[in-house]
mmCIF file of C-alpha atoms and ligand atoms in Angstrom:
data_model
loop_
_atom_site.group_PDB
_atom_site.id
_atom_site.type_symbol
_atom_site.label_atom_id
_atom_site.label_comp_id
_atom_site.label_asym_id
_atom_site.label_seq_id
_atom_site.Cartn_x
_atom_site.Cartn_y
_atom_site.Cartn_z
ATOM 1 C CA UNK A 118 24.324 12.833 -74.918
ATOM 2 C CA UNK A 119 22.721 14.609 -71.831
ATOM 3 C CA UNK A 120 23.421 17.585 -73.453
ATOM 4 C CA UNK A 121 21.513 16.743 -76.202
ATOM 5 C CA UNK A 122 19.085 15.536 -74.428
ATOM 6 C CA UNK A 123 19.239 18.695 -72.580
ATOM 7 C CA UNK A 124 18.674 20.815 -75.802
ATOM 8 C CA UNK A 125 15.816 19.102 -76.935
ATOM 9 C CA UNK A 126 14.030 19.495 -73.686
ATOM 10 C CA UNK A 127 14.861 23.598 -73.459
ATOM 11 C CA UNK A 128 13.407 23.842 -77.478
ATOM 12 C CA UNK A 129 10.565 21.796 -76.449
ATOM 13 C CA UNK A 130 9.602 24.170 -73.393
ATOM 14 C CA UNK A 131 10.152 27.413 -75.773
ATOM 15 C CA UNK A 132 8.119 26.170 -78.097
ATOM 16 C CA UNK A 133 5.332 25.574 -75.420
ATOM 17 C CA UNK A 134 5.653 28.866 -73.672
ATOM 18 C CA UNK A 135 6.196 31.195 -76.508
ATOM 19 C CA UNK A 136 7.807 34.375 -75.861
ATOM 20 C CA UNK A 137 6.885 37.986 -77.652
ATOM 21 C CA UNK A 138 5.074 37.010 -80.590
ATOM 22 C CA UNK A 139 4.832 38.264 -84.382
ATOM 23 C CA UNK A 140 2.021 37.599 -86.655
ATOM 24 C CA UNK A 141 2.975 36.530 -90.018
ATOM 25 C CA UNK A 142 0.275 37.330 -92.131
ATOM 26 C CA UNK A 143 1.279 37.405 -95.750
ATOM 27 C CA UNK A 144 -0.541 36.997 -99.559
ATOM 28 C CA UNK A 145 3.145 35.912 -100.946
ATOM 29 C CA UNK A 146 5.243 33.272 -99.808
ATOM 30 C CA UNK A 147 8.793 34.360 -98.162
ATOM 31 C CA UNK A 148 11.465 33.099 -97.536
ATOM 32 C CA UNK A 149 14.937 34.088 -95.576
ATOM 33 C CA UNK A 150 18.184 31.945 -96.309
ATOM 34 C CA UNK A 151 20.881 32.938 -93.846
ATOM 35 C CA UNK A 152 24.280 31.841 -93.138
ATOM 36 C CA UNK A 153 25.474 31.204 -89.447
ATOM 37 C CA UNK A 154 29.511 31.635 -88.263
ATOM 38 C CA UNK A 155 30.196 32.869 -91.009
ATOM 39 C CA UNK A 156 32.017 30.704 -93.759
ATOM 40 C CA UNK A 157 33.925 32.653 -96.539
ATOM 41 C CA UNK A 158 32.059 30.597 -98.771
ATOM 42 C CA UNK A 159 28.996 31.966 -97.648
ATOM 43 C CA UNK A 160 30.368 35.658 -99.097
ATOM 44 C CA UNK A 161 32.084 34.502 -102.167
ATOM 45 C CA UNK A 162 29.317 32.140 -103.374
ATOM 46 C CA UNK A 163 25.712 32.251 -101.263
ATOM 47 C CA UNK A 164 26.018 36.216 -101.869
ATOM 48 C CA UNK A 165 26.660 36.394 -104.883
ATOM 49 C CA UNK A 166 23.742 33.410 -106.070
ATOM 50 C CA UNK A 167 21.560 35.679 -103.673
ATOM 51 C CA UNK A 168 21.824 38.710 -106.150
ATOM 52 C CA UNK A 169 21.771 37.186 -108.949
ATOM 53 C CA UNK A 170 18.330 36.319 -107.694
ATOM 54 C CA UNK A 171 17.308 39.578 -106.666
ATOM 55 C CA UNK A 172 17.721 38.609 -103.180
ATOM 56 C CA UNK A 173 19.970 39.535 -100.192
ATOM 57 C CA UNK A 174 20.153 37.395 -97.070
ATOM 58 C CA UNK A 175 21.245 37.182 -93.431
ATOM 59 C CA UNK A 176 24.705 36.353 -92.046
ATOM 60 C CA UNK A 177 24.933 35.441 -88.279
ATOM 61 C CA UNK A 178 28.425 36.556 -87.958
ATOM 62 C CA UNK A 179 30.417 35.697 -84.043
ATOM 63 C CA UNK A 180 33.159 37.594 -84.229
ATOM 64 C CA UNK A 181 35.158 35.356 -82.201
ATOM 65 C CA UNK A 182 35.645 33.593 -85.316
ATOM 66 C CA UNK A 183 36.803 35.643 -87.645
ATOM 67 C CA UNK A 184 39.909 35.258 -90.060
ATOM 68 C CA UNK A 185 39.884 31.745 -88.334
ATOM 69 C CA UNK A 186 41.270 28.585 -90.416
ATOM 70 C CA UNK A 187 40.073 25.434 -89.438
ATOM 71 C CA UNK A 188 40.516 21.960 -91.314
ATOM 72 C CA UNK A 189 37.634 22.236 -93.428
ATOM 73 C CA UNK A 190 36.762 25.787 -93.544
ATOM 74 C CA UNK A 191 37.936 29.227 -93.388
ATOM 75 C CA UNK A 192 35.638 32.031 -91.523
ATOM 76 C CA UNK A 193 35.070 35.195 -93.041
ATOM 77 C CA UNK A 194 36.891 38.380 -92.202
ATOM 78 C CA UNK A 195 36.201 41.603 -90.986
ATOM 79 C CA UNK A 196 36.509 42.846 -94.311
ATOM 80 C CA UNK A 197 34.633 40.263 -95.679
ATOM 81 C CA UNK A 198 31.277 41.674 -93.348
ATOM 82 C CA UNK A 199 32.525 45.269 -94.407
ATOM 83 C CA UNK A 200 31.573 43.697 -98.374
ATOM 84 C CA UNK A 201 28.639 42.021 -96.976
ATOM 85 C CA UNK A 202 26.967 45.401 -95.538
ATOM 86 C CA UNK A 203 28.050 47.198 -98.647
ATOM 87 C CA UNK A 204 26.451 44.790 -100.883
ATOM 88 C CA UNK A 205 22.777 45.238 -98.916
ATOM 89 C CA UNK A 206 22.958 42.092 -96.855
ATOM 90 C CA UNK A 207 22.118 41.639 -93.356
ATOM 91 C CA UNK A 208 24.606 40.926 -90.600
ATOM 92 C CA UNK A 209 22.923 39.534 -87.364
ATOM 93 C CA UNK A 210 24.656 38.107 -84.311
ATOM 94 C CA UNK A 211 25.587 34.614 -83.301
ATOM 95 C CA UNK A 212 27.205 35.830 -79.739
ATOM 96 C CA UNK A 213 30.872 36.643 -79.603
ATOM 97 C CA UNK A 214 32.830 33.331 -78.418
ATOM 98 C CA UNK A 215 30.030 31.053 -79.942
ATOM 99 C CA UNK A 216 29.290 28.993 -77.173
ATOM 100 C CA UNK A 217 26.241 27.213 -76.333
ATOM 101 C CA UNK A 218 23.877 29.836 -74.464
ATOM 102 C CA UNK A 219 22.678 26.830 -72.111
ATOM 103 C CA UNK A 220 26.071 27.202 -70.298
ATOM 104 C CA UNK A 221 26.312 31.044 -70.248
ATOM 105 C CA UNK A 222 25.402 32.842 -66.932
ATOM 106 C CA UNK A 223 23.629 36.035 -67.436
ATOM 107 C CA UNK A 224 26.270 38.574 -67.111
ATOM 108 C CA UNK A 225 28.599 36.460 -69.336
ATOM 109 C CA UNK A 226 25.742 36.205 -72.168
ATOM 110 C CA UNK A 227 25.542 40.191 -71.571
ATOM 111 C CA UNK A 228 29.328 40.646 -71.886
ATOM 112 C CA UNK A 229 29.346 38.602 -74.856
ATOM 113 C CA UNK A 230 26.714 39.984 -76.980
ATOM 114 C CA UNK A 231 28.342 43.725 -76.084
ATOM 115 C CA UNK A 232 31.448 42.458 -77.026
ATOM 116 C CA UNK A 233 30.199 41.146 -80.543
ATOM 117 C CA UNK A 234 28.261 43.949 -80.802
ATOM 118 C CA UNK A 235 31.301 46.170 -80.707
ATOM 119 C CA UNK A 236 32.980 44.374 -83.051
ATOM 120 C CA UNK A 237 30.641 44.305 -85.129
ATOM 121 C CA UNK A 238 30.265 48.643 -85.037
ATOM 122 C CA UNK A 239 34.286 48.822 -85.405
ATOM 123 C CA UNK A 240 33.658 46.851 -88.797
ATOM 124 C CA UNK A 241 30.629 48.567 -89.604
ATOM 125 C CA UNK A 242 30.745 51.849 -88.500
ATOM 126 C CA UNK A 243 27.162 53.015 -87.046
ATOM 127 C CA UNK A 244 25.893 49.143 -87.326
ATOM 128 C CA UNK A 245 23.750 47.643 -84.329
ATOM 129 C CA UNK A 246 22.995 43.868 -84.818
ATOM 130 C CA UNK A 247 19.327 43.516 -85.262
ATOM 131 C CA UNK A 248 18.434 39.868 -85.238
ATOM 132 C CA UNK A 249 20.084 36.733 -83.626
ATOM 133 C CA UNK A 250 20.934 32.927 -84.022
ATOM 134 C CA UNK A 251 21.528 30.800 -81.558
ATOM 135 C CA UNK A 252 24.828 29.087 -81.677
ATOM 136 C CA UNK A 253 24.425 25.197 -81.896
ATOM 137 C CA UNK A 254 20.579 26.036 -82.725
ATOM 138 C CA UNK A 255 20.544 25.520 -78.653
ATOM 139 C CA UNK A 256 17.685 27.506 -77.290
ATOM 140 C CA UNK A 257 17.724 29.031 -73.327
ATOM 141 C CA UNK A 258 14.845 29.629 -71.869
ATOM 142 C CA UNK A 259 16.737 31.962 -69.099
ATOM 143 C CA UNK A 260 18.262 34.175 -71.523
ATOM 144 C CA UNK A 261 14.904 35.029 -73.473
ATOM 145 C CA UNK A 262 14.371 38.405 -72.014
ATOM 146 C CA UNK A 263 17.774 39.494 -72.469
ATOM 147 C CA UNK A 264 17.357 38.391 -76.096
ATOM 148 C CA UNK A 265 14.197 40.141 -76.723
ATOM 149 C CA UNK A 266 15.326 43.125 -75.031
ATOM 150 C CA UNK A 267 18.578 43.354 -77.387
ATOM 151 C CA UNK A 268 16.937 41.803 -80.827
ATOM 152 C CA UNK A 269 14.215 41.963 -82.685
ATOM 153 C CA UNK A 270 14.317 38.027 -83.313
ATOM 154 C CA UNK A 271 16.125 35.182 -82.372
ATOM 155 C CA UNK A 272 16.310 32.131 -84.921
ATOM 156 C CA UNK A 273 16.490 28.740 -83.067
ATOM 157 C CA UNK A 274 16.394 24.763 -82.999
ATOM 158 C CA UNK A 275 13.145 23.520 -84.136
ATOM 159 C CA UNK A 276 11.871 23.035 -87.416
ATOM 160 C CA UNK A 277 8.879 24.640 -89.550
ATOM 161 C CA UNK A 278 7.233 27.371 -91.539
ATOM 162 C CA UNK A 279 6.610 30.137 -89.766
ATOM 163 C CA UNK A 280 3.060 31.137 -90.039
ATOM 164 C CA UNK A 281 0.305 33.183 -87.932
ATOM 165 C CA UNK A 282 1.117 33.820 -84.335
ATOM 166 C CA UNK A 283 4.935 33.444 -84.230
ATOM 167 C CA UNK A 284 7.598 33.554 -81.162
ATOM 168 C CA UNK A 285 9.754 35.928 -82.683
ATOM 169 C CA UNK A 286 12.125 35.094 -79.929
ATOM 170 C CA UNK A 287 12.775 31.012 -80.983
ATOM 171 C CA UNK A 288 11.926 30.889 -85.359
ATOM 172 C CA UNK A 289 11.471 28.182 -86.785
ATOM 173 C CA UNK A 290 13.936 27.319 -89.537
ATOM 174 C CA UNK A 291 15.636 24.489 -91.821
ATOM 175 C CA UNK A 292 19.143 24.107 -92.359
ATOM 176 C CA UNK A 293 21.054 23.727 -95.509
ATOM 177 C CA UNK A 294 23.089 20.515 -94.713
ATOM 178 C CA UNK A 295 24.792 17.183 -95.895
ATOM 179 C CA UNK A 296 23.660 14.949 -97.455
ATOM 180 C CA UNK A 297 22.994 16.764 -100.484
ATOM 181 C CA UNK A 298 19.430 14.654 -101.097
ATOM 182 C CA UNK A 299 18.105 16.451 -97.798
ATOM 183 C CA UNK A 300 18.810 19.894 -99.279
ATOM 184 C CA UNK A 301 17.232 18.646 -102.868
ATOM 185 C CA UNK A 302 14.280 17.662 -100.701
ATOM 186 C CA UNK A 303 13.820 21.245 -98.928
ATOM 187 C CA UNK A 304 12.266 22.616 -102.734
ATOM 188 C CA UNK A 305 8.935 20.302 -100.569
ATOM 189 C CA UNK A 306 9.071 22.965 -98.400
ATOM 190 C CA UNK A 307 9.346 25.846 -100.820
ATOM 191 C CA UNK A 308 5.734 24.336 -102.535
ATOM 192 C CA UNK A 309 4.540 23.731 -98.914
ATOM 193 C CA UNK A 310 5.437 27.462 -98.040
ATOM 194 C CA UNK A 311 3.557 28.540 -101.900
ATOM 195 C CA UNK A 312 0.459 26.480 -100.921
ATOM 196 C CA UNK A 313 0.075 28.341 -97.677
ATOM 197 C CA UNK A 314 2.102 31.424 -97.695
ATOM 198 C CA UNK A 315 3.748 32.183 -94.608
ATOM 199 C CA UNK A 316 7.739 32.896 -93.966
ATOM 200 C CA UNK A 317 10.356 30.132 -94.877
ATOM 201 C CA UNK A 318 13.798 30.799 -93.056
ATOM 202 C CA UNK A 319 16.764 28.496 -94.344
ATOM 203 C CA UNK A 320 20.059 28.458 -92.397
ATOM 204 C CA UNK A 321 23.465 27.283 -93.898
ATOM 205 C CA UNK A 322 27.082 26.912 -92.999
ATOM 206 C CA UNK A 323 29.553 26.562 -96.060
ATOM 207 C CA UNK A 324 28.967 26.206 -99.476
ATOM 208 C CA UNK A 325 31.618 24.190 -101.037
ATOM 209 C CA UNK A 326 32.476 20.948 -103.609
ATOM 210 C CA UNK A 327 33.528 19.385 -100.636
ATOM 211 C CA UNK A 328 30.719 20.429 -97.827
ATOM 212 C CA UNK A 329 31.339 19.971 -93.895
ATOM 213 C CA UNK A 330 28.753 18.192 -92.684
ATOM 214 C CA UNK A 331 26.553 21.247 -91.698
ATOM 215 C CA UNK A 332 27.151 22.962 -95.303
ATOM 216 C CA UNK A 333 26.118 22.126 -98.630
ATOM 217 C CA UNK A 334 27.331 22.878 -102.476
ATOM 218 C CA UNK A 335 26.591 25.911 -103.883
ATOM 219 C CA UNK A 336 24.914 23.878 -106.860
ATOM 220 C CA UNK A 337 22.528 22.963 -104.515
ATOM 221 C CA UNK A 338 22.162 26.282 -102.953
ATOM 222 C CA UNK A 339 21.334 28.218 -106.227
ATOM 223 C CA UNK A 340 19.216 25.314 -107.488
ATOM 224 C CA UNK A 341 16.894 26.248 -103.896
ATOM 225 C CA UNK A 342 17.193 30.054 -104.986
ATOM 226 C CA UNK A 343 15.919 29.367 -108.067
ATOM 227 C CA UNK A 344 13.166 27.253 -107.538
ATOM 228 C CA UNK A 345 11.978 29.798 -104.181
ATOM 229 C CA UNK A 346 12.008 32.806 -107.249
ATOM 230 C CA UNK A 347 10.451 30.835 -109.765
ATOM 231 C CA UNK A 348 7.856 29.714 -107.509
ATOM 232 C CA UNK A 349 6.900 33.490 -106.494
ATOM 233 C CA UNK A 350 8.765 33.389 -103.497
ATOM 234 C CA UNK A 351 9.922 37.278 -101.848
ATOM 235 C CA UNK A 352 13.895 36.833 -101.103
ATOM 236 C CA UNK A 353 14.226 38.799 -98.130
ATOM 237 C CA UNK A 354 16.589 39.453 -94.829
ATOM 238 C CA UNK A 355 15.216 38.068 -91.628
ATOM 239 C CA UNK A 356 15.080 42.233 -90.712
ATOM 240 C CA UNK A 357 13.182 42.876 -94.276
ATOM 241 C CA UNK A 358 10.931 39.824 -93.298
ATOM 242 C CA UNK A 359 9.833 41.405 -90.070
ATOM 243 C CA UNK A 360 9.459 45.145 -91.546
ATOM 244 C CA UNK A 361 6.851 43.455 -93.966
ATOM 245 C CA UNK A 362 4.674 41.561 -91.342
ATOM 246 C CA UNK A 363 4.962 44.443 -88.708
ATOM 247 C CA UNK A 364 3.757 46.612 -91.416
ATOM 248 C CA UNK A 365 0.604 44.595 -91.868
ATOM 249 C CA UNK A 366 -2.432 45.887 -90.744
HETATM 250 ZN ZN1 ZN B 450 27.067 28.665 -85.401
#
């Protein structure tokens, strides 16, 4: 409960005191939809509905977690990121051990992000994590520098479009999760993003017929794909997202 409470507080102070900013300045709408942990299902059916769209996306991957079976999901593997990277997606970091950065001192953080980082480049040969999520969504003020030294973004807690001046260190994003009428909902979102263009980032967890509470189906995924493309929407990585806005004048 505190920590909650907590949590709220350090996303409410991040949001006031913004850290090194963007600008997102766009004519067409975007939108990102990434994956944090990472779920298999995330591979096997949020990839796949991704190119069948035309789109690729983002996968926070914490290697702490992978191969690991737990009672309503299995994580991905190593050789499920290897398929991921081959297949033009994105794979950011979501730390190591996936702990809460609001209990990490700094050289543990630092240990933790090299260690991921490694894994990451053992999987991936050559592959440096360019963008990261925060695990729990739980912002730290502390650790911003360290962040925005190491990444080009970090993806946290609070909700929105991005649009105009943007913290590039704490985005603004929705998630992707139960009950299903919430995710039907998010297409409000897609027309608010069409009316004013700006960047739309999505976050999910699993995609199954049977959805933890932080994932959804993948009937509902694809139905958001589709109605992002058919509104005009760009499908792009967070990293894609940022080489188009840096790249504006
Ligand atoms: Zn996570």
């Amino acid at each position: 409960m505190l920590d909650a409470f907590a949590g709220r507080l350090t996303n409410q102070l991040l949001t006031r005191l913004p850290g090194p900013s963007i600008t997102v300045k766009t004519d067409m709408p975007v939108v990102s939809f990434t994956f944090d942990d990472v779920p298999e299902t995330a591979l096997s059916a949020g990839a796949a509905i991704l190119e069948a769209h035309g789109g690729r996306g983002t996968f926070y991957i914490a290697a702490g977690l992978l191969g690991r079976q737990e009672e309503q999901r299995k994580l991905i593997s190593a050789d499920g990121c290897a398929e991921l990277a081959a297949r033009g997606h994105e794979l950011g970091c979501h730390t190591f051990s996936h702990k809460s950065l609001q209990h990490s001192g700094r050289a543990a953080l630092r240990a933790d992000l090299d260690r991921n980082g490694a894994a990451l480049a053992a999987i991936v040969p050559g592959l440096r994590p360019r963008n990261f999520a925060f695990p729990y969504n739980a912002g730290a003020f502390r650790h911003r520098a360290e962040l925005s030294r190491r990444f080009r973004s970090a993806r946290g807690g609070m909700s929105g479009i991005n649009r105009g001046v943007t913290d590039r260190s704490f985005l603004r994003s929705f998630g992707l999760q139960q009950p299903e009428a919430s995710v039907a909902a998010l297409q409000g979102k897609i027309d608010e993003l069409v009316a004013a263009p700006g960047w739309l980032i999505f976050f999910g967890h699993d995609l199954a017929p049977r959805p933890t509470p932080y994932g959804c189906t993948a009937e509902s995924f694809e139905t958001l794909v589709a109605y992002a493309r058919a509104k005009g929407c760009a499908l792009l990585t967070v990293d894609q997202a940022l080489d188009r806005f840096e790249a504006q004048p």
